Short mmCIF file of C-alpha atoms and ligand atoms in Angstrom, two decimals:
data_model
loop_
_atom_site.label_atom_id
_atom_site.label_comp_id
_atom_site.label_asym_id
_atom_site.label_seq_id
_atom_site.Cartn_x
_atom_site.Cartn_y
_atom_site.Cartn_z
CA UNK Q 283 0.00 0.00 0.00
CA UNK Q 284 1.43 3.42 -0.97
CA UNK Q 285 0.31 6.96 -0.21
CA UNK Q 286 -1.64 6.87 -3.48
CA UNK Q 287 -3.98 3.99 -2.63
CA UNK Q 288 -7.53 5.02 -1.73
CA UNK Q 289 -8.21 4.53 1.97
CA UNK Q 290 -10.58 5.43 4.77
CA UNK Q 291 -8.72 8.00 6.92
CA UNK Q 292 -10.72 7.06 10.02
CA UNK Q 293 -9.80 3.37 10.13
CA UNK Q 294 -6.39 3.64 8.46
CA UNK Q 295 -4.34 3.86 11.68
CA UNK Q 296 -4.60 3.00 15.40
CA UNK Q 297 -6.99 5.03 17.54
CA UNK Q 298 -7.01 5.51 21.32
CA UNK Q 299 -6.95 4.01 23.85
CA UNK Q 300 -3.21 3.39 23.51
CA UNK Q 301 -1.02 1.47 25.98
CA UNK Q 302 0.01 3.74 28.86
CA UNK Q 303 3.60 4.92 28.31
CA UNK Q 304 5.98 7.68 29.31
CA UNK Q 305 9.53 8.58 28.26
CA UNK Q 306 12.00 11.24 29.25
CA UNK Q 307 12.77 13.96 26.69
CA UNK Q 308 13.76 13.83 23.87
CA UNK Q 309 11.99 10.44 23.56
CA UNK Q 310 12.69 7.66 21.09
CA UNK Q 311 10.58 6.29 18.23
CA UNK Q 312 11.83 2.74 18.77
CA UNK Q 313 10.38 2.71 22.31
CA UNK Q 314 6.83 3.61 21.22
CA UNK Q 315 3.88 1.21 21.26
CA UNK Q 316 2.38 1.07 18.69
CA UNK Q 317 5.34 1.97 16.50
CA UNK Q 318 4.77 5.18 14.54
CA UNK Q 319 4.50 4.93 10.76
CA UNK Q 320 7.08 7.18 9.09
CA UNK Q 321 6.36 5.82 5.61
CA UNK Q 322 9.23 3.32 5.64
CA UNK Q 323 7.06 0.67 3.94
CA UNK Q 324 4.69 2.93 2.04
CA UNK Q 325 6.14 6.20 0.73
CA UNK Q 326 6.70 5.97 -3.03
CA UNK Q 327 8.82 8.72 -4.60
CA UNK Q 328 8.28 9.97 -8.14
CA UNK Q 329 11.53 11.88 -8.67
CA UNK Q 330 10.00 15.22 -7.69
CA UNK Q 331 13.21 16.39 -5.93
CA UNK Q 332 15.92 14.94 -8.13
CA UNK Q 333 19.21 16.75 -7.47
CA UNK Q 334 17.93 18.63 -4.39
CA UNK Q 335 20.23 19.07 -1.40
CA UNK Q 336 18.69 19.63 2.00
CA UNK Q 337 19.01 19.85 5.76
CA UNK Q 338 16.24 18.32 7.88
CA UNK Q 339 16.18 18.98 11.64
CA UNK Q 340 14.54 16.54 14.04
CA UNK Q 341 15.10 13.91 11.33
CA UNK Q 342 15.63 10.95 13.67
CA UNK Q 343 11.98 10.44 14.67
CA UNK Q 344 8.40 11.54 14.21
CA UNK Q 345 7.45 14.07 11.58
CA UNK Q 346 11.08 14.90 10.75
CA UNK Q 347 11.88 11.25 10.04
CA UNK Q 348 8.83 10.96 7.78
CA UNK Q 349 9.81 14.16 5.95
CA UNK Q 350 13.40 12.91 5.53
CA UNK Q 351 12.25 9.56 4.11
CA UNK Q 352 9.89 11.25 1.67
CA UNK Q 353 12.36 13.95 0.54
CA UNK Q 354 15.02 11.27 0.06
CA UNK Q 355 12.73 8.95 -1.92
CA UNK Q 356 11.88 11.93 -4.17
CA UNK Q 357 15.60 12.20 -4.94
CA UNK Q 358 17.07 14.66 -2.42
CA UNK Q 359 20.43 14.15 -0.71
CA UNK Q 360 20.20 15.12 2.96
CA UNK Q 361 22.03 16.11 6.10
CA UNK Q 362 20.07 14.95 9.15
CA UNK Q 363 20.11 16.87 12.45
CA UNK Q 364 19.02 15.45 15.85
CA UNK Q 365 20.19 15.35 19.47
CA UNK Q 366 23.16 13.10 20.33
CA UNK Q 367 20.88 11.04 22.66
CA UNK Q 368 18.88 10.01 19.61
CA UNK Q 369 21.67 8.19 17.80
CA UNK Q 370 19.78 4.85 17.62
CA UNK Q 371 16.76 6.39 15.86
CA UNK Q 372 19.01 8.49 13.60
CA UNK Q 373 21.09 5.53 12.45
CA UNK Q 374 17.92 3.65 11.48
CA UNK Q 375 16.94 6.53 9.21
CA UNK Q 376 20.44 6.94 7.77
CA UNK Q 377 20.81 3.22 7.07
CA UNK Q 378 17.46 3.10 5.28
CA UNK Q 379 18.15 6.10 3.03
CA UNK Q 380 21.71 5.09 2.21
CA UNK Q 381 20.54 1.55 1.37
CA UNK Q 382 18.20 3.15 -1.18
CA UNK Q 383 21.09 4.91 -2.88
CA UNK Q 384 20.80 8.44 -1.51
CA UNK Q 385 23.20 10.48 0.59
CA UNK Q 386 22.11 10.82 4.23
CA UNK Q 387 24.70 12.32 6.55
CA UNK Q 388 24.27 12.42 10.33
CA UNK Q 389 25.23 15.62 12.15
CA UNK Q 390 24.06 15.37 15.79
CA UNK Q 391 23.92 18.45 18.01
CA UNK Q 392 21.78 20.93 19.91
CA UNK Q 393 19.98 23.57 17.82
CA UNK Q 394 19.58 25.78 20.88
CA UNK Q 395 23.31 26.40 20.39
CA UNK Q 396 24.09 29.07 17.78
CA UNK Q 397 27.46 27.59 16.85
CA UNK Q 398 25.95 24.15 16.16
CA UNK Q 399 23.38 25.74 13.81
CA UNK Q 400 26.17 27.43 11.84
CA UNK Q 401 28.29 24.26 11.77
CA UNK Q 402 25.33 22.14 10.65
CA UNK Q 403 24.71 24.33 7.61
CA UNK Q 404 28.43 24.58 6.75
CA UNK Q 405 28.74 20.79 6.93
CA UNK Q 406 25.74 20.38 4.64
CA UNK Q 407 27.09 22.81 2.06
CA UNK Q 408 30.46 21.06 2.09
CA UNK Q 409 29.18 17.47 2.07
CA UNK Q 410 26.32 17.97 -0.39
CA UNK Q 411 28.13 20.47 -2.63
CA UNK Q 412 25.54 23.20 -1.97
CA UNK Q 413 22.14 23.70 -0.38
CA UNK Q 414 18.64 24.52 -1.68
CA UNK Q 415 16.35 23.09 1.02
CA UNK Q 416 16.03 23.83 4.73
CA UNK Q 417 13.31 21.83 6.48
CA UNK Q 418 13.06 22.69 10.18
CA UNK Q 419 11.02 20.13 12.10
CA UNK Q 420 12.86 19.87 15.43
CA UNK Q 421 10.98 21.16 18.43
CA UNK Q 422 10.82 20.95 22.20
CA UNK Q 423 7.63 20.57 24.22
CA UNK Q 424 7.34 20.09 27.96
CA UNK Q 425 3.94 20.24 29.57
CA UNK Q 426 3.44 22.18 32.80
CA UNK Q 427 0.05 23.44 34.00
CA UNK Q 428 1.41 25.90 36.58
CA UNK Q 429 3.23 29.01 35.39
CA UNK Q 430 4.52 29.49 38.96
CA UNK Q 431 6.70 26.40 38.56
CA UNK Q 432 7.92 27.12 35.04
CA UNK Q 433 11.64 27.73 35.43
CA UNK Q 434 13.62 30.25 33.43
CA UNK Q 435 15.78 27.38 32.19
CA UNK Q 436 12.73 25.56 30.80
CA UNK Q 437 11.35 28.70 29.16
CA UNK Q 438 14.78 29.48 27.70
CA UNK Q 439 15.22 25.98 26.38
CA UNK Q 440 11.81 25.89 24.65
CA UNK Q 441 12.15 29.32 23.07
CA UNK Q 442 15.77 28.84 22.00
CA UNK Q 443 15.07 25.41 20.50
CA UNK Q 444 11.85 26.32 18.73
CA UNK Q 445 12.43 29.96 17.76
CA UNK Q 446 16.05 31.16 18.05
CA UNK Q 447 17.19 28.13 16.04
CA UNK Q 448 15.07 29.30 13.10
CA UNK Q 449 16.97 32.59 13.04
CA UNK Q 450 20.37 30.92 13.39
CA UNK Q 451 19.72 28.21 10.78
CA UNK Q 452 18.27 30.69 8.29
CA UNK Q 453 21.10 33.18 8.85
CA UNK Q 454 23.61 30.43 8.08
CA UNK Q 455 21.69 28.98 5.14
CA UNK Q 456 20.38 31.99 3.21
CA UNK Q 457 23.78 33.09 1.79
CA UNK Q 458 23.97 29.65 0.10
CA UNK Q 459 20.39 29.53 -1.24
CA UNK Q 460 19.85 30.26 -4.94
CA UNK Q 461 16.49 31.30 -6.44
CA UNK Q 462 14.19 28.26 -6.40
CA UNK Q 463 15.30 27.25 -2.94
CA UNK Q 464 12.80 26.63 -0.19
CA UNK Q 465 12.56 26.89 3.59
CA UNK Q 466 9.89 25.01 5.55
CA UNK Q 467 9.08 25.52 9.23
CA UNK Q 468 6.92 23.39 11.52
CA UNK Q 469 4.26 25.13 13.58
CA UNK Q 470 1.34 23.57 15.43
CA UNK Q 471 -2.36 24.14 15.91
CA UNK Q 472 -1.20 25.00 19.46
CA UNK Q 473 -0.01 28.30 17.95
CA UNK Q 474 -3.62 29.38 17.45
CA UNK Q 475 -5.44 27.17 20.00
CA UNK Q 476 -3.12 26.92 23.01
CA UNK Q 477 -3.65 24.34 25.74
CA UNK Q 478 -3.32 25.69 29.30
CA UNK Q 479 -0.42 23.36 30.12
CA UNK Q 480 1.62 24.29 27.03
CA UNK Q 481 1.94 28.05 27.47
CA UNK Q 482 5.62 28.36 26.53
CA UNK Q 483 5.42 25.78 23.72
CA UNK Q 484 2.26 27.30 22.23
CA UNK Q 485 3.88 30.73 22.34
CA UNK Q 486 6.77 29.46 20.23
CA UNK Q 487 4.39 27.86 17.74
CA UNK Q 488 2.52 31.15 17.33
CA UNK Q 489 5.89 32.82 16.83
CA UNK Q 490 6.85 30.32 14.12
CA UNK Q 491 3.75 31.32 12.14
CA UNK Q 492 4.74 34.98 12.38
CA UNK Q 493 8.37 34.15 11.51
CA UNK Q 494 7.25 32.25 8.40
CA UNK Q 495 4.93 35.02 7.22
CA UNK Q 496 7.55 37.75 7.67
CA UNK Q 497 10.51 35.83 6.23
CA UNK Q 498 8.49 34.77 3.17
CA UNK Q 499 8.06 38.45 2.29
CA UNK Q 500 11.67 39.30 3.08
CA UNK Q 501 13.05 36.51 0.87
CA UNK Q 502 10.55 36.85 -2.00
CA UNK Q 503 12.86 39.20 -3.96
CA UNK Q 504 15.57 36.51 -3.80
CA UNK Q 505 13.23 33.86 -5.26
CA UNK Q 506 13.33 31.84 -2.04
CA UNK Q 507 10.02 30.48 -0.78
CA UNK Q 508 9.17 30.10 2.93
CA UNK Q 509 6.23 28.02 4.14
CA UNK Q 510 5.02 26.10 7.16
CA UNK Q 511 3.37 22.82 8.09
CA UNK Q 512 1.05 23.06 11.10
CA UNK Q 513 0.27 19.64 12.61
CA UNK Q 514 -2.51 18.64 14.93
CA UNK Q 515 -1.98 15.57 17.19
CA UNK Q 516 0.59 13.21 15.66
CA UNK Q 517 1.81 9.90 17.11
CA UNK Q 518 5.48 10.65 17.89
CA UNK Q 519 7.84 10.46 20.92
CA UNK Q 520 7.04 14.12 21.64
CA UNK Q 521 3.93 12.99 23.53
CA UNK Q 522 5.27 10.27 25.86
CA UNK Q 523 8.29 12.55 26.30
CA UNK Q 524 6.19 15.50 27.46
CA UNK Q 525 2.82 14.29 28.75
CA UNK Q 526 1.77 11.76 31.42
CA UNK Q 527 0.77 8.18 30.56
CA UNK Q 528 -2.95 8.92 30.95
CA UNK Q 529 -2.84 11.78 28.43
CA UNK Q 530 -0.84 9.66 25.99
CA UNK Q 531 -3.38 6.82 26.20
CA UNK Q 532 -6.19 9.08 24.92
CA UNK Q 533 -4.02 11.08 22.52
CA UNK Q 534 -5.85 12.19 19.37
CA UNK Q 535 -9.37 11.34 20.55
CA UNK Q 536 -10.41 14.99 20.33
CA UNK Q 537 -9.66 15.20 16.60
CA UNK Q 538 -12.71 14.77 14.33
CA UNK Q 539 -11.04 11.62 12.91
CA UNK Q 540 -10.86 10.32 16.53
CA UNK Q 541 -7.21 9.32 16.26
CA UNK Q 542 -3.80 10.99 16.06
CA UNK Q 543 -2.15 11.39 12.70
CA UNK Q 544 0.87 9.29 11.84
CA UNK Q 545 4.11 11.02 10.77
CA UNK Q 546 3.76 9.45 7.31
CA UNK Q 547 0.56 11.44 6.79
CA UNK Q 548 2.49 14.72 6.97
CA UNK Q 549 5.41 13.83 4.70
CA UNK Q 550 3.82 14.75 1.37
CA UNK Q 551 3.16 18.30 2.60
CA UNK Q 552 6.90 18.87 3.13
CA UNK Q 553 7.67 17.40 -0.30
CA UNK Q 554 5.05 19.66 -1.91
CA UNK Q 555 6.40 22.80 -0.24
CA UNK Q 556 10.01 22.01 -1.24
CA UNK Q 557 9.17 20.94 -4.79
CA UNK Q 558 9.01 23.51 -7.62
CA UNK Q 559 5.44 22.24 -8.17
CA UNK Q 560 4.52 24.81 -5.46
CA UNK Q 561 6.42 27.65 -7.19
CA UNK Q 562 3.77 30.32 -6.36
CA UNK Q 563 3.33 29.16 -2.76
CA UNK Q 564 5.12 31.26 -0.16
CA UNK Q 565 4.07 32.49 3.26
CA UNK Q 566 1.55 29.64 3.36
CA UNK Q 567 0.69 27.21 6.11
CA UNK Q 568 -0.64 23.71 5.49
CA UNK Q 569 -2.64 22.54 8.52
CA UNK Q 570 -2.76 18.75 8.94
CA UNK Q 571 -4.96 18.02 11.91
CA UNK Q 572 -7.50 15.26 11.16
CA UNK Q 573 -10.40 17.65 10.69
CA UNK Q 574 -9.55 20.09 13.49
CA UNK Q 575 -10.00 23.61 12.11
CA UNK Q 576 -6.92 25.83 11.86
CA UNK Q 577 -8.51 28.65 13.89
P1 LIG F 892 9.82 14.09 17.80
O1 LIG F 892 10.19 14.02 19.22
O2 LIG F 892 9.88 12.84 17.01
O3 LIG F 892 10.67 15.17 17.03
C1 LIG F 892 11.20 16.31 17.63
C2 LIG F 892 12.66 16.30 17.34
O4 LIG F 892 13.19 17.57 17.72
C3 LIG F 892 13.46 15.28 18.14
O5 LIG F 892 13.56 14.07 17.46
C4 LIG F 892 14.81 15.96 18.27
O6 LIG F 892 15.72 15.43 17.33
C5 LIG F 892 14.54 17.40 17.91
N1 LIG F 892 15.02 18.30 18.96
C6 LIG F 892 14.39 18.65 20.10
N2 LIG F 892 15.16 19.49 20.81
C7 LIG F 892 16.29 19.66 20.08
C8 LIG F 892 17.48 20.40 20.28
N3 LIG F 892 17.66 21.19 21.36
N4 LIG F 892 18.46 20.32 19.35
C9 LIG F 892 18.30 19.53 18.25
N5 LIG F 892 17.19 18.83 17.99
C10 LIG F 892 16.21 18.90 18.91
O7 LIG F 892 8.34 14.69 17.75
P2 LIG F 892 7.49 15.29 16.54
O8 LIG F 892 6.11 15.30 17.05
O9 LIG F 892 7.79 14.62 15.28
O10 LIG F 892 7.97 16.79 16.49
C11 LIG F 892 8.37 17.42 15.30
C12 LIG F 892 7.77 18.82 15.22
O11 LIG F 892 6.37 18.71 15.08
C13 LIG F 892 8.03 19.69 16.44
O12 LIG F 892 8.40 20.98 16.00
C14 LIG F 892 6.70 19.72 17.12
O13 LIG F 892 6.52 20.89 17.85
C15 LIG F 892 5.76 19.65 15.93
N6 LIG F 892 4.42 19.22 16.28
C16 LIG F 892 4.18 17.97 16.74
C17 LIG F 892 2.87 17.62 17.06
C18 LIG F 892 2.55 16.24 17.58
O14 LIG F 892 1.43 16.02 18.02
N7 LIG F 892 3.47 15.29 17.56
C19 LIG F 892 1.83 18.53 16.91
C20 LIG F 892 2.11 19.80 16.42
C21 LIG F 892 3.40 20.13 16.12
MG1 LIG F 893 13.63 12.09 18.24
#
């Protein structure tokens, strides 16, 4: 079964209740039950990104892994960013893509560090012989329903990871991007509909929408497009890493499709936004939320 086979979106994937599970951040895909679908067995590429050279952040697991698999199967060579703790997940992705004949180079590090962001882009330009694609999926979420206990370190970490990194990665990448290049950010429906226990995270997701809209206009004269994917609930290690076991067991039930999305269901949106097929699309957000409205 590929992404092109007709299917019923309601019954396609597991729905809650899920087995109770928790992890510590950043969480690992290989520890999840059921295992998320990143399109390993299903994503069929059609050569839409032949010759493209990209960086994908958060590429070890979840939505970033699904985006990396899809971009690679469409023909792109990639540098994959993730945290050093996530080496097991990252090697699974690298081994898969390399076995299919594409370049996939692992560059672990912390995107809340400005120097790592610069080094990541420089490594990509050197190893891939240039850069035309920057897909930023990495993000940090830690739930806390009491602002009085939210530490400055936690606030700092969330905002630096989710927002500062976009500035640092773009500042490093833009001098290398030719017309026709594309930048994709990853927001969240939390940016418009914040949950009370995700105040710092939701704030960053709202900021990512604003960042995307402003940068798209700034880079339009250079012929560089900037767009965003805004997910609803998606079955990834972000949840057991951030929420308690009870919340994870009912995850996605509030979506009109009554289940969380799987990372594989977001991959084609990233491909579309990178591909020249979306040449007049910039400053746009694609919401993928199982029927939940964007606003
Ligand atoms: P995930 O845990 O699989 O991916 C997040 C990735 O971010 C991690 O794998 C990690 O590599 C990376 N990361 C986190 N902190 C980092 C740091 N300091 N330095 C480098 N890398 C770091 O979970 P996911 O759900 O696939 O998350 C991907 C994106 O999707 C995030 O931006 C998240 O906010 C967004 N999102 C997820 C959901 C959801 O329900 N899963 C909903 C809306 C938005
Ligand atoms: Mg991960």
